[in-house]
């Protein structure tokens, strides 16, 4: 029986192939060959290219959101949390360039079935953490009383645009080179 290491190899090969060739042009054969696994191993874990694409997407979202939630839970003051979240976002993107590119290009396009449910659960869990963080800092008087959705858009929107530009170009400055500016601008927008 194929192991979870085999599954991980297949997912990593799929991500590399999707980024290199695009999802539409990627074939299961190319992914299987890159992963150096048999057809049986590939189909043991994934029924088709769509299920493999969904696994790559879901694992990327979960990895990113789990780390982001940890930043909100660990940081002390509101400004420190803003800096920690932005640093995490920029560093995660730099460390996971292919994964970030895939998530950015694929986006959430109305996935169906089980994936939609799992993505909704991940989003709900993250927003619960964000909401608790916002309530705490609004009560302390350090954040403006705005909705968690607006906080997320204000906190991550500019960083995401910066990262997308970097992902699309090999010549752009690394996102982390803009960290201090992003923290200053974001903090001005959110602080009470």
CSV table of N, CA, C and O in Angstrom, one decimal, residues 46-123:
chain,number,residue,atom,x,y,z
A,46,UNK,N,-5.4,9.6,-5.9
A,46,UNK,CA,-6.2,10.6,-6.7
A,46,UNK,C,-6.9,10.0,-7.9
A,46,UNK,O,-6.2,9.4,-8.7
A,47,UNK,N,-8.2,10.2,-8.0
A,47,UNK,CA,-9.0,9.6,-9.0
A,47,UNK,C,-8.7,10.3,-10.4
A,47,UNK,O,-8.8,9.6,-11.4
A,48,UNK,N,-8.3,11.6,-10.4
A,48,UNK,CA,-8.1,12.3,-11.6
A,48,UNK,C,-7.3,13.6,-11.4
A,48,UNK,O,-7.0,13.9,-10.2
A,49,UNK,N,-7.1,14.3,-12.4
A,49,UNK,CA,-6.3,15.5,-12.3
A,49,UNK,C,-7.0,16.6,-11.4
A,49,UNK,O,-6.4,17.3,-10.7
A,50,UNK,N,-8.3,16.6,-11.5
A,50,UNK,CA,-9.1,17.6,-10.7
A,50,UNK,C,-8.9,17.3,-9.2
A,50,UNK,O,-8.7,18.3,-8.5
A,51,UNK,N,-9.0,16.1,-8.8
A,51,UNK,CA,-8.8,15.8,-7.4
A,51,UNK,C,-7.4,16.1,-6.9
A,51,UNK,O,-7.2,16.5,-5.8
A,52,UNK,N,-6.4,15.9,-7.8
A,52,UNK,CA,-5.1,16.3,-7.5
A,52,UNK,C,-4.9,17.8,-7.4
A,52,UNK,O,-4.3,18.3,-6.5
A,53,UNK,N,-5.5,18.5,-8.3
A,53,UNK,CA,-5.5,20.0,-8.3
A,53,UNK,C,-6.1,20.5,-7.0
A,53,UNK,O,-5.6,21.4,-6.4
A,54,UNK,N,-7.2,19.9,-6.6
A,54,UNK,CA,-7.9,20.3,-5.4
A,54,UNK,C,-7.1,20.0,-4.2
A,54,UNK,O,-7.0,20.9,-3.3
A,55,UNK,N,-6.3,18.9,-4.2
A,55,UNK,CA,-5.5,18.6,-3.0
A,55,UNK,C,-4.3,19.6,-2.9
A,55,UNK,O,-4.0,20.1,-1.8
A,56,UNK,N,-3.7,20.0,-4.0
A,56,UNK,CA,-2.7,21.0,-4.0
A,56,UNK,C,-3.2,22.3,-3.5
A,56,UNK,O,-2.6,23.0,-2.7
A,57,UNK,N,-4.4,22.7,-4.0
A,57,UNK,CA,-5.0,24.0,-3.5
A,57,UNK,C,-5.3,23.9,-2.0
A,57,UNK,O,-5.0,24.9,-1.3
A,58,UNK,N,-6.0,22.9,-1.6
A,58,UNK,CA,-6.4,22.8,-0.2
A,58,UNK,C,-5.2,22.8,0.8
A,58,UNK,O,-5.2,23.5,1.8
A,59,UNK,N,-4.2,22.0,0.4
A,59,UNK,CA,-3.0,22.0,1.3
A,59,UNK,C,-2.3,23.3,1.4
A,59,UNK,O,-1.8,23.7,2.4
A,60,UNK,N,-2.3,24.0,0.2
A,60,UNK,CA,-1.7,25.4,0.2
A,60,UNK,C,-2.5,26.3,1.1
A,60,UNK,O,-1.9,27.1,1.9
A,61,UNK,N,-3.8,26.4,1.0
A,61,UNK,CA,-4.6,27.2,1.8
A,61,UNK,C,-4.5,26.9,3.3
A,61,UNK,O,-4.3,27.8,4.1
A,62,UNK,N,-4.6,25.6,3.6
A,62,UNK,CA,-4.5,25.2,5.0
A,62,UNK,C,-3.1,25.6,5.6
A,62,UNK,O,-3.1,26.1,6.7
A,63,UNK,N,-2.1,25.4,4.9
A,63,UNK,CA,-0.7,25.7,5.4
A,63,UNK,C,-0.6,27.2,5.7
A,63,UNK,O,-0.2,27.6,6.7
A,64,UNK,N,-1.0,28.0,4.7
A,64,UNK,CA,-0.9,29.4,4.8
A,64,UNK,C,-1.8,29.9,6.0
A,64,UNK,O,-1.4,30.7,6.8
A,65,UNK,N,-3.1,29.5,6.0
A,65,UNK,CA,-4.0,30.0,7.0
A,65,UNK,C,-3.7,29.6,8.4
A,65,UNK,O,-3.8,30.3,9.4
A,66,UNK,N,-3.2,28.3,8.6
A,66,UNK,CA,-2.8,27.9,9.9
A,66,UNK,C,-1.6,28.7,10.4
A,66,UNK,O,-1.6,29.1,11.6
A,67,UNK,N,-0.7,29.0,9.6
A,67,UNK,CA,0.4,29.9,10.0
A,67,UNK,C,0.0,31.3,10.4
A,67,UNK,O,0.5,31.9,11.3
A,68,UNK,N,-0.9,31.8,9.6
A,68,UNK,CA,-1.4,33.2,9.8
A,68,UNK,C,-2.2,33.2,11.1
A,68,UNK,O,-2.0,34.2,11.9
A,69,UNK,N,-3.0,32.2,11.4
A,69,UNK,CA,-3.8,32.2,12.6
A,69,UNK,C,-2.8,32.1,13.8
A,69,UNK,O,-3.0,32.8,14.8
A,70,UNK,N,-1.7,31.4,13.7
A,70,UNK,CA,-0.7,31.3,14.8
A,70,UNK,C,-0.1,32.7,15.1
A,70,UNK,O,0.1,33.0,16.2
A,71,UNK,N,0.1,33.4,14.0
A,71,UNK,CA,0.7,34.8,14.3
A,71,UNK,C,-0.3,35.6,15.1
A,71,UNK,O,0.2,36.4,16.0
A,72,UNK,N,-1.6,35.5,14.8
A,72,UNK,CA,-2.5,36.3,15.5
A,72,UNK,C,-2.7,35.9,17.0
A,72,UNK,O,-2.9,36.7,17.9
A,73,UNK,N,-2.5,34.6,17.2
A,73,UNK,CA,-2.6,34.0,18.5
A,73,UNK,C,-1.4,34.3,19.4
A,73,UNK,O,-1.5,34.5,20.6
A,74,UNK,N,-0.2,34.3,18.8
A,74,UNK,CA,1.0,34.5,19.5
A,74,UNK,C,1.4,35.9,19.8
A,74,UNK,O,2.0,36.1,20.9
A,75,UNK,N,1.1,36.8,19.0
A,75,UNK,CA,1.6,38.2,19.1
A,75,UNK,C,1.0,38.9,20.3
A,75,UNK,O,-0.2,38.6,20.6
A,76,UNK,N,1.7,39.8,20.8
A,76,UNK,CA,1.2,40.6,22.0
A,76,UNK,C,0.3,41.7,21.6
A,76,UNK,O,-0.9,41.6,21.4
A,77,UNK,N,0.8,42.9,21.4
A,77,UNK,CA,0.0,44.1,21.1
A,77,UNK,C,-0.4,44.1,19.7
A,77,UNK,O,0.0,43.3,18.8
A,78,UNK,N,-1.4,45.0,19.4
A,78,UNK,CA,-2.0,45.1,18.1
A,78,UNK,C,-0.9,45.4,17.0
A,78,UNK,O,-0.9,44.8,15.9
A,79,UNK,N,-0.1,46.4,17.3
A,79,UNK,CA,0.9,46.8,16.3
A,79,UNK,C,1.9,45.6,16.0
A,79,UNK,O,2.3,45.3,14.9
A,80,UNK,N,2.3,44.9,17.1
A,80,UNK,CA,3.2,43.8,16.9
A,80,UNK,C,2.5,42.7,16.1
A,80,UNK,O,3.2,42.0,15.3
A,81,UNK,N,1.2,42.5,16.3
A,81,UNK,CA,0.5,41.5,15.6
A,81,UNK,C,0.4,41.9,14.1
A,81,UNK,O,0.6,41.0,13.2
A,82,UNK,N,0.2,43.1,13.8
A,82,UNK,CA,0.1,43.6,12.4
A,82,UNK,C,1.5,43.3,11.8
A,82,UNK,O,1.5,42.7,10.7
A,83,UNK,N,2.6,43.6,12.5
A,83,UNK,CA,3.9,43.4,11.9
A,83,UNK,C,4.1,41.9,11.7
A,83,UNK,O,4.7,41.5,10.7
A,84,UNK,N,3.7,41.1,12.7
A,84,UNK,CA,3.9,39.6,12.6
A,84,UNK,C,3.2,39.0,11.5
A,84,UNK,O,3.7,38.2,10.7
A,85,UNK,N,1.9,39.5,11.3
A,85,UNK,CA,1.1,38.9,10.2
A,85,UNK,C,1.7,39.3,8.9
A,85,UNK,O,1.8,38.5,7.9
A,86,UNK,N,2.1,40.5,8.7
A,86,UNK,CA,2.6,41.0,7.4
A,86,UNK,C,3.9,40.3,7.1
A,86,UNK,O,4.2,39.8,6.0
A,87,UNK,N,4.8,40.1,8.2
A,87,UNK,CA,6.1,39.4,8.0
A,87,UNK,C,5.8,38.0,7.6
A,87,UNK,O,6.4,37.5,6.6
A,88,UNK,N,4.9,37.4,8.3
A,88,UNK,CA,4.5,36.0,7.9
A,88,UNK,C,4.0,35.9,6.5
A,88,UNK,O,4.5,35.0,5.7
A,89,UNK,N,3.1,36.7,6.1
A,89,UNK,CA,2.6,36.7,4.7
A,89,UNK,C,3.7,36.8,3.7
A,89,UNK,O,3.8,36.0,2.7
A,90,UNK,N,4.6,37.8,3.9
A,90,UNK,CA,5.7,38.0,2.9
A,90,UNK,C,6.7,36.9,2.9
A,90,UNK,O,7.1,36.4,1.8
A,91,UNK,N,7.1,36.5,4.1
A,91,UNK,CA,8.0,35.4,4.1
A,91,UNK,C,7.5,34.0,3.6
A,91,UNK,O,8.2,33.3,3.0
A,92,UNK,N,6.2,33.8,3.9
A,92,UNK,CA,5.5,32.6,3.4
A,92,UNK,C,5.6,32.6,1.9
A,92,UNK,O,5.9,31.5,1.3
A,93,UNK,N,5.2,33.7,1.3
A,93,UNK,CA,5.2,33.8,-0.1
A,93,UNK,C,6.6,33.6,-0.7
A,93,UNK,O,6.7,32.8,-1.7
A,94,UNK,N,7.6,34.2,-0.1
A,94,UNK,CA,9.0,34.0,-0.6
A,94,UNK,C,9.4,32.5,-0.4
A,94,UNK,O,10.1,32.0,-1.3
A,95,UNK,N,9.1,31.9,0.7
A,95,UNK,CA,9.5,30.5,0.9
A,95,UNK,C,8.7,29.5,0.1
A,95,UNK,O,9.2,28.4,-0.2
A,96,UNK,N,7.5,29.9,-0.3
A,96,UNK,CA,6.6,29.0,-1.0
A,96,UNK,C,6.2,29.6,-2.3
A,96,UNK,O,5.0,29.6,-2.7
A,97,UNK,N,7.2,30.0,-3.1
A,97,UNK,CA,6.9,30.8,-4.3
A,97,UNK,C,5.9,30.0,-5.3
A,97,UNK,O,5.0,30.5,-5.8
A,98,UNK,N,6.2,28.7,-5.5
A,98,UNK,CA,5.4,27.9,-6.4
A,98,UNK,C,4.0,27.8,-5.9
A,98,UNK,O,3.0,28.0,-6.6
A,99,UNK,N,3.9,27.5,-4.6
A,99,UNK,CA,2.6,27.3,-4.0
A,99,UNK,C,1.8,28.6,-4.0
A,99,UNK,O,0.6,28.6,-4.3
A,100,UNK,N,2.5,29.7,-3.7
A,100,UNK,CA,1.8,31.0,-3.7
A,100,UNK,C,1.4,31.4,-5.1
A,100,UNK,O,0.3,31.9,-5.3
A,101,UNK,N,2.2,31.1,-6.1
A,101,UNK,CA,1.8,31.4,-7.5
A,101,UNK,C,0.6,30.5,-7.9
A,101,UNK,O,-0.3,31.0,-8.5
A,102,UNK,N,0.6,29.3,-7.5
A,102,UNK,CA,-0.6,28.4,-7.8
A,102,UNK,C,-1.8,28.9,-7.1
A,102,UNK,O,-2.9,29.0,-7.8
A,103,UNK,N,-1.8,29.3,-5.9
A,103,UNK,CA,-2.9,29.8,-5.2
A,103,UNK,C,-3.4,31.1,-5.8
A,103,UNK,O,-4.6,31.3,-5.9
A,104,UNK,N,-2.5,31.9,-6.1
A,104,UNK,CA,-2.8,33.2,-6.7
A,104,UNK,C,-3.5,33.0,-8.1
A,104,UNK,O,-4.5,33.7,-8.4
A,105,UNK,N,-2.9,32.1,-8.9
A,105,UNK,CA,-3.5,31.9,-10.2
A,105,UNK,C,-4.8,31.2,-10.2
A,105,UNK,O,-5.7,31.5,-11.0
A,106,UNK,N,-4.9,30.2,-9.4
A,106,UNK,CA,-6.1,29.4,-9.3
A,106,UNK,C,-7.2,30.1,-8.6
A,106,UNK,O,-8.4,30.0,-9.0
A,107,UNK,N,-6.9,30.7,-7.5
A,107,UNK,CA,-7.9,31.4,-6.8
A,107,UNK,C,-9.0,30.5,-6.3
A,107,UNK,O,-9.0,29.3,-6.7
A,108,UNK,N,-10.0,31.0,-5.6
A,108,UNK,CA,-11.1,30.2,-5.2
A,108,UNK,C,-12.2,30.4,-6.3
A,108,UNK,O,-12.8,31.4,-6.4
A,109,UNK,N,-12.3,29.4,-7.2
A,109,UNK,CA,-13.2,29.6,-8.3
A,109,UNK,C,-14.5,28.8,-8.2
A,109,UNK,O,-14.9,28.2,-9.2
A,110,UNK,N,-15.0,28.7,-7.0
A,110,UNK,CA,-16.2,28.0,-6.8
A,110,UNK,C,-16.1,26.5,-6.9
A,110,UNK,O,-16.8,25.8,-7.5
A,111,UNK,N,-15.0,26.0,-6.3
A,111,UNK,CA,-14.8,24.6,-6.2
A,111,UNK,C,-16.0,23.9,-5.7
A,111,UNK,O,-16.7,24.5,-4.9
A,112,UNK,N,-16.3,22.7,-6.1
A,112,UNK,CA,-17.5,22.0,-5.7
A,112,UNK,C,-17.2,21.0,-4.6
A,112,UNK,O,-16.1,20.7,-4.3
A,113,UNK,N,-18.3,20.4,-4.2
A,113,UNK,CA,-18.3,19.2,-3.3
A,113,UNK,C,-17.4,19.4,-2.0
A,113,UNK,O,-17.5,20.4,-1.3
A,114,UNK,N,-16.7,18.3,-1.8
A,114,UNK,CA,-15.9,18.2,-0.5
A,114,UNK,C,-14.9,19.4,-0.4
A,114,UNK,O,-14.7,19.9,0.7
A,115,UNK,N,-14.2,19.8,-1.5
A,115,UNK,CA,-13.2,20.8,-1.4
A,115,UNK,C,-13.9,22.1,-1.0
A,115,UNK,O,-13.3,22.8,-0.1
A,116,UNK,N,-15.0,22.5,-1.5
A,116,UNK,CA,-15.7,23.7,-1.1
A,116,UNK,C,-16.0,23.7,0.4
A,116,UNK,O,-15.8,24.7,1.1
A,117,UNK,N,-16.4,22.6,0.9
A,117,UNK,CA,-16.7,22.4,2.3
A,117,UNK,C,-15.4,22.6,3.1
A,117,UNK,O,-15.4,23.3,4.1
A,118,UNK,N,-14.4,22.0,2.7
A,118,UNK,CA,-13.1,22.1,3.5
A,118,UNK,C,-12.5,23.5,3.4
A,118,UNK,O,-12.0,24.0,4.4
A,119,UNK,N,-12.6,24.2,2.3
A,119,UNK,CA,-12.1,25.5,2.1
A,119,UNK,C,-13.0,26.5,3.0
A,119,UNK,O,-12.5,27.3,3.7
A,120,UNK,N,-14.3,26.3,3.0
A,120,UNK,CA,-15.2,27.0,3.9
A,120,UNK,C,-14.9,26.8,5.3
A,120,UNK,O,-14.8,27.8,6.1
A,121,UNK,N,-14.6,25.6,5.7
A,121,UNK,CA,-14.2,25.3,7.1
A,121,UNK,C,-12.9,26.1,7.5
A,121,UNK,O,-12.8,26.6,8.6
A,122,UNK,N,-11.9,26.0,6.6
A,122,UNK,CA,-10.6,26.7,6.8
A,122,UNK,C,-10.9,28.2,7.0
A,122,UNK,O,-10.3,28.9,7.8
A,123,UNK,N,-11.7,28.8,6.1
A,123,UNK,CA,-11.9,30.2,6.1
A,123,UNK,C,-12.7,30.6,7.3
A,123,UNK,O,-12.4,31.6,8.0
